[in-house]
Tab-separated table of C-alpha atoms in Angstrom:
chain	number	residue	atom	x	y	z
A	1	UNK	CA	-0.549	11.750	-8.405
A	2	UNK	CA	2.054	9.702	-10.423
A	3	UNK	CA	2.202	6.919	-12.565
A	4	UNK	CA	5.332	4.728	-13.496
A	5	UNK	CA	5.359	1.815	-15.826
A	6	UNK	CA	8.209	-0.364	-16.575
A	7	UNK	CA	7.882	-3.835	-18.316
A	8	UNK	CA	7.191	-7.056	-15.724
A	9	UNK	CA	10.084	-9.245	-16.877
A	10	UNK	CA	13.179	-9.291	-19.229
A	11	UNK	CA	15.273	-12.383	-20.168
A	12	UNK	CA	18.999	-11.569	-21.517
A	13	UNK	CA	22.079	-13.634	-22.068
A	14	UNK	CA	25.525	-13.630	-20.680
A	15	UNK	CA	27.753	-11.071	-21.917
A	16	UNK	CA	24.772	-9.161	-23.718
A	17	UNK	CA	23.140	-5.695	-23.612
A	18	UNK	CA	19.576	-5.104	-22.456
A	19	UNK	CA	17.811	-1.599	-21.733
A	20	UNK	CA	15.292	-1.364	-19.156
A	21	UNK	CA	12.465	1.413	-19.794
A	22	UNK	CA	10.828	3.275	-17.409
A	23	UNK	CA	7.943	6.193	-18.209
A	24	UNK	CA	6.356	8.448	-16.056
A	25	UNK	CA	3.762	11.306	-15.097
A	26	UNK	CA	4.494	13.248	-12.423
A	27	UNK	CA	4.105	16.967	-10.982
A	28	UNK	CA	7.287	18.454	-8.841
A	29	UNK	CA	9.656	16.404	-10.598
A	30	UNK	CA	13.170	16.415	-9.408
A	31	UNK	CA	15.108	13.784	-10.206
A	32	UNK	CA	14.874	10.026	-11.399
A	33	UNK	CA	16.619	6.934	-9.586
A	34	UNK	CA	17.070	3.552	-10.569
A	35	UNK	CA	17.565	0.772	-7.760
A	36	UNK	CA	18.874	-2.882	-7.966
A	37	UNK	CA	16.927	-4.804	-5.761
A	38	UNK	CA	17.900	-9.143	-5.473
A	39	UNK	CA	15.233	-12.042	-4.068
A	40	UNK	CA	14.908	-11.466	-0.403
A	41	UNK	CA	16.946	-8.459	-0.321
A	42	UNK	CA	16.994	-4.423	-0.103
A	43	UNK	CA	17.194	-2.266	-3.005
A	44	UNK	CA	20.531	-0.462	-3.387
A	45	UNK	CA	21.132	2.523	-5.517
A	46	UNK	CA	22.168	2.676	-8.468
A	47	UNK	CA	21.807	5.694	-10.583
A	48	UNK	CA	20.631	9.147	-10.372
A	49	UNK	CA	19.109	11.692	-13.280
A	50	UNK	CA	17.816	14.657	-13.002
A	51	UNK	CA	18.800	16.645	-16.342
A	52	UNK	CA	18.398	15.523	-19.557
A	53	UNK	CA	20.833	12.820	-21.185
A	54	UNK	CA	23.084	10.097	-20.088
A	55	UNK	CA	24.923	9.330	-16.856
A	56	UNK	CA	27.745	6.352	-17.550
A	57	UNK	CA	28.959	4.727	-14.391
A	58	UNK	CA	30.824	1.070	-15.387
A	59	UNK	CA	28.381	-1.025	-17.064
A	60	UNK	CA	25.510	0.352	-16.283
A	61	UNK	CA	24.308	3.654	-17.465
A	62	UNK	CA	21.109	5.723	-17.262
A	63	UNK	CA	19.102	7.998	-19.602
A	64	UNK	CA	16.819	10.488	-18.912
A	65	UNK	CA	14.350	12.865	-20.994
A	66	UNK	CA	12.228	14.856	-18.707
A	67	UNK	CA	9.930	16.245	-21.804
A	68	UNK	CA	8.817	13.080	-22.907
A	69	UNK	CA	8.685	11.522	-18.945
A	70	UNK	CA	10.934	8.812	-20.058
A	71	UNK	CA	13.320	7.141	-18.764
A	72	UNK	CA	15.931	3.851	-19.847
A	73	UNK	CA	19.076	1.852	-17.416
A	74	UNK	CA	21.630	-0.069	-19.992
A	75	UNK	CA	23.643	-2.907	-18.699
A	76	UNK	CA	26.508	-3.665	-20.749
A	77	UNK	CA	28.058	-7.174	-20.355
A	78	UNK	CA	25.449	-9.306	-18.419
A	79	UNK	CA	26.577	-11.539	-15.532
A	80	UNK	CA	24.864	-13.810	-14.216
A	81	UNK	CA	24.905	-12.065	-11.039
A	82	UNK	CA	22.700	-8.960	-12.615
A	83	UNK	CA	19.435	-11.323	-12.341
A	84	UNK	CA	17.740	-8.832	-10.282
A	85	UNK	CA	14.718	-6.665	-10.380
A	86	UNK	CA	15.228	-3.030	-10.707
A	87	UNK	CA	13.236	-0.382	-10.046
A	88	UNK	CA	12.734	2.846	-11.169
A	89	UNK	CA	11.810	5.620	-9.198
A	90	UNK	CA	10.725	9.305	-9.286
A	91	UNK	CA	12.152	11.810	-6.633
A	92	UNK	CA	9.682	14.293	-6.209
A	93	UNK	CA	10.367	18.575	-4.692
A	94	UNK	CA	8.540	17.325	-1.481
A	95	UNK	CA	11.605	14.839	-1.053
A	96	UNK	CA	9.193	12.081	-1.540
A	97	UNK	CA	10.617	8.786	-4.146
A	98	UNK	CA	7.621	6.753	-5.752
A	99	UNK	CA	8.897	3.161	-6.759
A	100	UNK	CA	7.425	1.505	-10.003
A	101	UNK	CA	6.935	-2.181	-9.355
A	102	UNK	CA	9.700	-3.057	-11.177
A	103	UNK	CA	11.277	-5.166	-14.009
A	104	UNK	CA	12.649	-8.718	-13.245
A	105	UNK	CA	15.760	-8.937	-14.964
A	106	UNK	CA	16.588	-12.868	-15.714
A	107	UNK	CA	20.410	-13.537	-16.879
A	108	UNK	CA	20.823	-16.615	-18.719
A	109	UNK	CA	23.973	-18.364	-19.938
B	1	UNK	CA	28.436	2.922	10.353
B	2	UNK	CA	26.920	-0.001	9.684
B	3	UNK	CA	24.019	1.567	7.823
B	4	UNK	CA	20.034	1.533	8.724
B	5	UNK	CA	19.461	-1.536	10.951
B	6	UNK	CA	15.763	-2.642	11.668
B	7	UNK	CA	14.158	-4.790	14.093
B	8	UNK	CA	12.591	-7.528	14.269
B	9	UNK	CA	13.639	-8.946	10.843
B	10	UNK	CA	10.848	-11.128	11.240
B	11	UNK	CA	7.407	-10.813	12.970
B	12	UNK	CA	4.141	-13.327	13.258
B	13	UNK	CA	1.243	-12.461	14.791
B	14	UNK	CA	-2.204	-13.361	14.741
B	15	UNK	CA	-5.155	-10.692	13.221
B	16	UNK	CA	-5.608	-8.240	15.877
B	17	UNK	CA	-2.908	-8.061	17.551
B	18	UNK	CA	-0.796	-4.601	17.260
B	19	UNK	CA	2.962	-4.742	16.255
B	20	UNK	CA	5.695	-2.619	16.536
B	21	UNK	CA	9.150	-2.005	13.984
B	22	UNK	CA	11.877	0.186	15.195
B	23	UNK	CA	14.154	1.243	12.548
B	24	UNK	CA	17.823	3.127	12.926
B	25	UNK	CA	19.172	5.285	10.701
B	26	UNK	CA	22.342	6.006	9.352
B	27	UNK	CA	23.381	8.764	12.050
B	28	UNK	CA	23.932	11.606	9.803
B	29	UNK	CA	20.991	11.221	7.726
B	30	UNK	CA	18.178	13.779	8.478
B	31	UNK	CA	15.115	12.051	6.564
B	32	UNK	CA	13.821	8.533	7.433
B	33	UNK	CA	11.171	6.834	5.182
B	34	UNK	CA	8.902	3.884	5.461
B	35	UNK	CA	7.891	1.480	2.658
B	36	UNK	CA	5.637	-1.177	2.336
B	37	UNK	CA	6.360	-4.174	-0.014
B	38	UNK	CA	4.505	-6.899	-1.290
B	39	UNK	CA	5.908	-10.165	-3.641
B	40	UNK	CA	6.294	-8.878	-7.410
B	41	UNK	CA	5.748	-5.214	-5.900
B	42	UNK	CA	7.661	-1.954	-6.014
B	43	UNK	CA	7.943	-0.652	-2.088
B	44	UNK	CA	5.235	1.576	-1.535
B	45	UNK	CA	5.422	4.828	0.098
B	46	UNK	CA	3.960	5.037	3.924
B	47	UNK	CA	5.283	7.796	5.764
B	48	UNK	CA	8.456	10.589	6.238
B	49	UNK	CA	9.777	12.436	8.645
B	50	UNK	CA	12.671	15.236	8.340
B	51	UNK	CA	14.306	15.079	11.710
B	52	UNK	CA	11.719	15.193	14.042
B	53	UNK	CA	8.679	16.246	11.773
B	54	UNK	CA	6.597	13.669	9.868
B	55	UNK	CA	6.427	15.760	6.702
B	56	UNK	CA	4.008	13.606	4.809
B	57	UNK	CA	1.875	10.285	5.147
B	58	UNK	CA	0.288	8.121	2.620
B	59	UNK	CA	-3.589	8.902	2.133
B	60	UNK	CA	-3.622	4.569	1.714
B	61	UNK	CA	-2.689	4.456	4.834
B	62	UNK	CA	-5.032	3.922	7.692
B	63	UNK	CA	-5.430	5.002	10.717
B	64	UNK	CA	-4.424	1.766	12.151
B	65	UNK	CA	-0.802	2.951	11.236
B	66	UNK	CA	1.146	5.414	13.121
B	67	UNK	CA	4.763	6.630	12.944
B	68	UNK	CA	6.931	8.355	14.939
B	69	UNK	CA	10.812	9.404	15.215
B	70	UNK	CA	10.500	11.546	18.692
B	71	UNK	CA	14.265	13.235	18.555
B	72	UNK	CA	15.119	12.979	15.137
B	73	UNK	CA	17.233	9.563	15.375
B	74	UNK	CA	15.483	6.381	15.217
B	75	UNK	CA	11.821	5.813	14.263
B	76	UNK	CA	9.075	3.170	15.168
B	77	UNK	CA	5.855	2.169	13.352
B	78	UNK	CA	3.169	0.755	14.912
B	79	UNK	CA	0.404	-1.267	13.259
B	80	UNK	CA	-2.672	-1.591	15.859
B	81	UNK	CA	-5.346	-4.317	15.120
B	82	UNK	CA	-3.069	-5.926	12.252
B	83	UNK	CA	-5.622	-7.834	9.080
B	84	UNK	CA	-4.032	-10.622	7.301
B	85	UNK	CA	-3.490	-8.013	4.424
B	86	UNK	CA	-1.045	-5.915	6.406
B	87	UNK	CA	1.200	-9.048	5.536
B	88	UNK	CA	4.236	-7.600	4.023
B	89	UNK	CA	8.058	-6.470	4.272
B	90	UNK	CA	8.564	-2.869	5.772
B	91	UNK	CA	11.546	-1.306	4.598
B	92	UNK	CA	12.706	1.677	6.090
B	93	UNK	CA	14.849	3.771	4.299
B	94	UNK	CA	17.160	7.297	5.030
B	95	UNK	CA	18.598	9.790	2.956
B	96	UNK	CA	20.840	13.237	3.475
B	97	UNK	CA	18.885	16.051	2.489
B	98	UNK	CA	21.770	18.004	1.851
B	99	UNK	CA	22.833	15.484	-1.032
B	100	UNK	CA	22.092	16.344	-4.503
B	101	UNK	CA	20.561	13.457	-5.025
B	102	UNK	CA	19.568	12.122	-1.632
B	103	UNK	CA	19.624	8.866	-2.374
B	104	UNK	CA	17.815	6.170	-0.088
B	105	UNK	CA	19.803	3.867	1.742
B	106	UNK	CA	17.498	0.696	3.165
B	107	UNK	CA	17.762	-1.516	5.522
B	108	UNK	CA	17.228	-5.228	5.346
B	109	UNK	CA	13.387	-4.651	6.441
B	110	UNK	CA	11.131	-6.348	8.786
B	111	UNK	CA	8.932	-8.677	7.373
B	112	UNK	CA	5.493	-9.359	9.043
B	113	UNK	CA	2.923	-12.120	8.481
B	114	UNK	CA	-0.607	-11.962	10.019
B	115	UNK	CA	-2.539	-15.502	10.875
């Protein structure tokens, strides 16, 4: 099976930096996602890891480790439109992706 | 394209009744996923199909819920004899297999509520 675990909720301000963690246990690994999903909406994509280190793309970049099952998304200069939750995810070799419930991201000014 | 469209958006029935959600893909994407989500919830993994072939199904998943995508382009899930805890938004979701990182494009999901 597999396990996820990301922290509930986050609070930031404007024009901060916040890193969101994500661990995991898994067997077939094969790659890790992280998705930006608003209230009432669908998640889009975001990122994509599957070797070890850092993938930059604007302000928000993603880190992976695959020995310790860990995983982080940075968000450089909060707006106010980044309140979101975002969810991490674990692509498995059966081409399955298992969410993790989560972390509510709340921007404030 | 216009991306994965699904239908209904929104769907109330009373407990017992069976439902139905069709969802279309984007057209060149060969997998199509479903996902069930609940308030304060990450989706959770129902069913996938490769073209034609439903390739694996959730063991959470009754047999009260049936998939099916019969030439490989759209897909429909059923729900027969729907509980009040069926209540939730079904995302459906596709993805290239050929991508390297076959990521999953979603549509806007059909959310049901059971009386």
């Amino acid at each position: 099976g597999q396990n996820i675990d990301q922290p509930t909720e986050m609070t930031a301000t404007e024009g901060a930096i916040v890193q969101i963690n994500c661990t995991y246990q898994t067997s077939g690994f094969n790659g890790l996602f992280w998705y930006q999903q608003h209230a009432g909406e669908a998640p889009t994509f975001l990122s994509y890891n599957v070797l070890d280190g850092l993938e930059e793309k604007g302000r928000f970049s993603s880190f992976l480790s695959r020995s310790k099952g860990y995983s982080y998304l940075l968000l450089k200069e909060l707006q106010m439109k980044d309140s979101a939750s975002y969810l991490c995810a674990v692509l498995t070799n059966a081409g399955k992706s298992t969410f993790g419930d989560g972390t509510t991201l709340t921007v404030k000014p | 394209d216009t991306g994965v469209s699904q239908d209904p958006r929104h769907k109330i029935t009373k407990r017992g009744q069976n439902v139905t959600f069709r969802c279309d893909p984007i057209s060149e994407h060969n997998r199509l996923y479903w996902y069930r989500q609940t308030l304060g919830q990450g989706p959770e993994f129902l069913t996938y199909f490769q073209n034609e072939a439903q390739l694996e199904k959730s063991r959470l998943l009754s047999d009260r819920f049936s998939a099916e995508r019969p030439k490989g382009s759209f897909s429909t899930l059923e729900i027969q004899r729907t509980e009040q805890g069926d209540s939730a938004m079904y995302l459906c979701a596709s993805s290239f297999r050929d991508r390297e990182s076959g990521e999953l494009f979603f549509g806007e999901g059909s959310r049901l509520t059971v009386l």
